[in-house]
Amino acid sequence: MTPEELSKTHGAAFTQSRPWTADEFADLLANRFTHVVGNAQSFALFQVVSDEAELLTIATHPTLQRQGMARARMQEWHAQATALGATRAILDVAADNLPAIALYDLFGYRRCGLRKGYYPRENNQKIDAIVMDFWLQ
């Protein structure tokens, strides 16, 4: 997966917020703590530092959504994070991203925090980020 491919899929999947650029993906992938699973059409990007893993983003191209790919990416990144020594997973999700929240709930994530006005939207709106965590082991 190239940064350009990741950026293209991210841009197609995230239409309510600013998609990440190829340069941003390249910078993240150059970090030794950052990992990616999946393929160019459906991927999860995460970091593992010590015993904690953070999901940075997960995206599936809209033409392939609702086919179980996001569930597969969740399982893959959990397995790889565990293999790298992580015992806890953490993520944040926009409060208005109900499909993602449902996915995380399905995996047993629990709400553990809130970042008020974290995600910018059109018309100067700000959407809260729900912080969620999950014990991998």
Coordinates of N, CA and C in Angstrom, one line a residue, residues 31-131:
N31 N 7.3 6.2 10.7 CA 7.5 6.1 12.1 C 7.6 4.6 12.4
R32 N 8.6 4.1 13.2 CA 8.7 2.7 13.5 C 7.6 2.2 14.4
F33 N 6.9 3.0 15.0 CA 5.8 2.6 15.8 C 4.4 2.4 15.1
T34 N 4.4 2.9 13.8 CA 3.2 2.9 13.0 C 3.1 1.6 12.2
H35 N 1.9 1.0 12.1 CA 1.7 -0.2 11.3 C 0.4 -0.1 10.6
V36 N 0.3 -0.8 9.5 CA -0.9 -0.8 8.7 C -1.3 -2.3 8.3
V37 N -2.6 -2.6 8.3 CA -3.1 -3.9 7.9 C -4.2 -3.7 6.9
G38 N -4.4 -4.7 6.1 CA -5.4 -4.6 5.1 C -4.9 -4.5 3.7
N39 N -5.6 -3.7 2.9 CA -5.2 -3.4 1.5 C -5.5 -2.0 1.2
A40 N -5.2 -1.6 -0.1 CA -5.4 -0.2 -0.5 C -6.9 0.2 -0.4
Q41 N -7.8 -0.7 -0.5 CA -9.3 -0.4 -0.5 C -9.9 -0.5 0.9
S42 N -9.2 -1.1 1.9 CA -9.7 -1.3 3.2 C -8.5 -1.5 4.2
F43 N -8.3 -0.5 5.0 CA -7.1 -0.6 5.9 C -7.3 0.0 7.3
A44 N -6.5 -0.4 8.2 CA -6.4 0.2 9.5 C -5.0 0.6 9.8
L45 N -4.8 1.8 10.2 CA -3.5 2.3 10.5 C -3.4 2.6 12.0
F46 N -2.4 2.0 12.7 CA -2.3 2.1 14.1 C -0.9 2.2 14.6
Q47 N -0.7 2.7 15.9 CA 0.6 2.7 16.5 C 0.6 1.9 17.7
V48 N 1.7 1.3 18.0 CA 1.9 0.5 19.2 C 3.2 1.1 19.9
V49 N 2.9 1.6 21.1 CA 4.0 2.1 22.0 C 3.9 1.4 23.3
S50 N 4.9 0.7 23.7 CA 4.9 0.0 25.0 C 3.8 -1.0 24.9
D51 N 2.9 -1.0 25.9 CA 1.8 -1.9 25.9 C 0.4 -1.3 25.5
E52 N 0.5 -0.2 24.8 CA -0.7 0.5 24.3 C -0.7 0.6 22.8
A53 N -1.9 0.3 22.2 CA -2.1 0.5 20.8 C -3.1 1.5 20.6
E54 N -2.9 2.4 19.6 CA -3.9 3.4 19.2 C -4.3 3.3 17.8
L55 N -5.6 3.1 17.5 CA -6.1 3.1 16.1 C -6.1 4.6 15.7
L56 N -5.3 4.9 14.6 CA -5.2 6.2 14.1 C -6.3 6.5 13.1
T57 N -6.6 5.5 12.2 CA -7.7 5.6 11.3 C -8.0 4.2 10.7
I58 N -9.2 4.0 10.4 CA -9.6 2.8 9.7 C -10.6 3.3 8.5
A59 N -10.4 2.8 7.4 CA -11.1 3.3 6.2 C -11.4 2.1 5.2
T60 N -12.6 2.1 4.7 CA -13.0 1.2 3.6 C -13.6 2.1 2.5
H61 N -13.2 1.8 1.3 CA -13.7 2.6 0.2 C -15.2 2.4 0.2
P62 N -16.0 3.5 -0.1 CA -17.5 3.4 0.0 C -18.1 2.3 -0.9
T63 N -17.5 2.0 -2.0 CA -18.1 1.0 -2.9 C -17.9 -0.4 -2.3
L64 N -17.1 -0.6 -1.3 CA -16.9 -1.9 -0.7 C -17.4 -2.0 0.7
Q65 N -18.1 -0.9 1.2 CA -18.5 -0.9 2.6 C -19.7 -1.9 2.7
R66 N -20.0 -2.3 4.0 CA -21.1 -3.2 4.4 C -20.8 -4.6 3.9
Q67 N -19.6 -5.0 3.8 CA -19.2 -6.3 3.3 C -18.3 -7.0 4.4
G68 N -18.2 -6.5 5.6 CA -17.4 -7.1 6.6 C -16.0 -6.7 6.6
M69 N -15.5 -5.8 5.7 CA -14.1 -5.5 5.7 C -13.6 -4.8 6.9
A70 N -14.4 -3.8 7.4 CA -14.0 -3.1 8.6 C -13.8 -4.1 9.8
R71 N -14.8 -5.0 9.9 CA -14.6 -6.0 11.0 C -13.3 -6.8 10.8
A72 N -13.0 -7.2 9.6 CA -11.8 -7.9 9.4 C -10.6 -7.1 9.7
R73 N -10.6 -5.8 9.4 CA -9.4 -4.9 9.7 C -9.3 -4.8 11.2
M74 N -10.4 -4.7 11.9 CA -10.4 -4.6 13.4 C -9.7 -5.9 13.9
Q75 N -10.1 -7.0 13.5 CA -9.5 -8.3 14.0 C -8.0 -8.3 13.7
E76 N -7.6 -7.9 12.4 CA -6.2 -7.9 12.0 C -5.4 -7.0 12.9
W77 N -5.9 -5.7 13.1 CA -5.0 -4.8 13.8 C -5.0 -5.2 15.3
H78 N -6.0 -5.7 15.8 CA -6.0 -6.2 17.2 C -4.9 -7.4 17.3
A79 N -5.0 -8.3 16.4 CA -4.0 -9.4 16.4 C -2.6 -9.0 16.3
Q80 N -2.3 -8.0 15.4 CA -0.9 -7.5 15.2 C -0.5 -6.7 16.4
A81 N -1.4 -5.9 17.0 CA -1.0 -5.1 18.1 C -0.7 -6.0 19.3
T82 N -1.5 -7.1 19.5 CA -1.2 -8.0 20.6 C 0.1 -8.7 20.4
A83 N 0.4 -9.1 19.1 CA 1.7 -9.7 18.8 C 2.9 -8.8 19.1
L84 N 2.6 -7.5 19.0 CA 3.7 -6.5 19.3 C 3.7 -6.1 20.8
G85 N 2.9 -6.8 21.6 CA 3.0 -6.5 23.0 C 1.9 -5.7 23.6
A86 N 1.0 -5.2 22.8 CA -0.1 -4.3 23.4 C -1.1 -5.1 24.2
T87 N -1.5 -4.5 25.3 CA -2.6 -5.1 26.0 C -3.9 -4.2 26.1
R88 N -3.7 -3.0 25.7 CA -4.9 -2.1 25.6 C -4.9 -1.4 24.3
A89 N -6.1 -1.2 23.8 CA -6.3 -0.5 22.5 C -7.1 0.8 22.8
I90 N -6.8 1.8 22.2 CA -7.5 3.1 22.4 C -7.8 3.7 21.0
L91 N -8.9 4.5 20.9 CA -9.2 5.2 19.7 C -10.1 6.4 20.0
D92 N -10.2 7.3 19.1 CA -11.3 8.3 19.2 C -12.1 8.3 17.9
V93 N -13.4 8.7 18.1 CA -14.3 8.6 17.0 C -15.2 9.8 17.1
A94 N -15.5 10.4 16.0 CA -16.5 11.5 16.0 C -17.8 11.1 16.5
A95 N -18.4 11.9 17.3 CA -19.7 11.5 17.9 C -20.8 11.4 16.9
D96 N -20.6 11.9 15.7 CA -21.7 11.8 14.7 C -21.4 10.6 13.7
N97 N -20.3 9.9 14.0 CA -20.0 8.7 13.1 C -20.6 7.5 13.7
L98 N -21.9 7.3 13.5 CA -22.6 6.2 14.1 C -22.2 4.9 13.6
P99 N -21.9 4.7 12.3 CA -21.5 3.4 11.9 C -20.2 2.9 12.6
A100 N -19.2 3.9 12.7 CA -18.0 3.5 13.4 C -18.2 3.2 14.9
I101 N -19.0 4.0 15.5 CA -19.3 3.7 16.9 C -20.0 2.3 17.1
A102 N -20.9 2.0 16.2 CA -21.5 0.6 16.2 C -20.4 -0.5 16.0
L103 N -19.5 -0.2 15.2 CA -18.4 -1.2 14.9 C -17.6 -1.4 16.2
Y104 N -17.2 -0.3 16.8 CA -16.4 -0.4 18.0 C -17.2 -1.0 19.2
D105 N -18.5 -0.7 19.3 CA -19.3 -1.3 20.3 C -19.4 -2.8 20.1
L106 N -19.4 -3.2 18.8 CA -19.5 -4.7 18.5 C -18.3 -5.4 19.0
F107 N -17.1 -4.7 19.0 CA -15.9 -5.3 19.5 C -15.7 -5.2 21.0
G108 N -16.6 -4.5 21.7 CA -16.5 -4.4 23.1 C -15.8 -3.2 23.6
Y109 N -15.6 -2.2 22.8 CA -14.9 -1.0 23.2 C -15.9 -0.3 24.2
R110 N -15.3 0.5 25.2 CA -16.1 1.2 26.1 C -15.7 2.7 26.0
R111 N -16.6 3.6 26.3 CA -16.3 5.0 26.3 C -15.5 5.3 27.6
C112 N -14.4 6.0 27.4 CA -13.6 6.4 28.6 C -13.2 7.8 28.6
G113 N -13.7 8.6 27.6 CA -13.3 10.0 27.6 C -14.1 10.8 26.5
L114 N -13.9 12.1 26.5 CA -14.6 12.9 25.6 C -13.7 14.1 25.3
R115 N -13.5 14.4 24.0 CA -12.7 15.6 23.6 C -13.8 16.5 23.0
K116 N -14.1 17.6 23.7 CA -15.1 18.5 23.2 C -14.6 19.3 22.0
G117 N -15.5 19.3 20.9 CA -15.2 20.1 19.8 C -14.0 19.7 19.0
Y118 N -13.6 18.5 19.0 CA -12.4 18.0 18.4 C -12.3 18.0 16.9
Y119 N -13.4 17.5 16.3 CA -13.5 17.4 14.8 C -14.1 18.6 14.2
P120 N -13.4 19.3 13.3 CA -14.0 20.4 12.6 C -15.0 19.9 11.5
R121 N -16.1 20.6 11.3 CA -17.0 20.3 10.2 C -17.3 21.6 9.4
E122 N -18.1 21.5 8.4 CA -18.5 22.7 7.6 C -19.2 23.7 8.5
N123 N -19.2 24.9 8.1 CA -19.9 26.0 8.8 C -19.4 26.2 10.2
N124 N -18.1 26.0 10.4 CA -17.5 26.2 11.7 C -18.0 25.4 12.8
Q125 N -18.7 24.3 12.5 CA -19.2 23.3 13.5 C -18.0 22.5 14.0
K126 N -18.1 22.1 15.3 CA -17.2 21.3 15.9 C -17.9 20.1 16.5
I127 N -17.4 18.9 16.2 CA -18.0 17.7 16.7 C -17.1 17.1 17.8
D128 N -17.7 16.6 18.9 CA -17.0 16.0 19.9 C -16.3 14.7 19.5
A129 N -15.2 14.3 20.0 CA -14.6 13.0 19.8 C -14.9 12.2 21.1
I130 N -15.4 11.0 20.8 CA -15.6 10.0 21.9 C -14.3 9.2 22.0
V131 N -13.7 9.1 23.2 CA -12.5 8.3 23.4 C -13.0 6.9 23.9

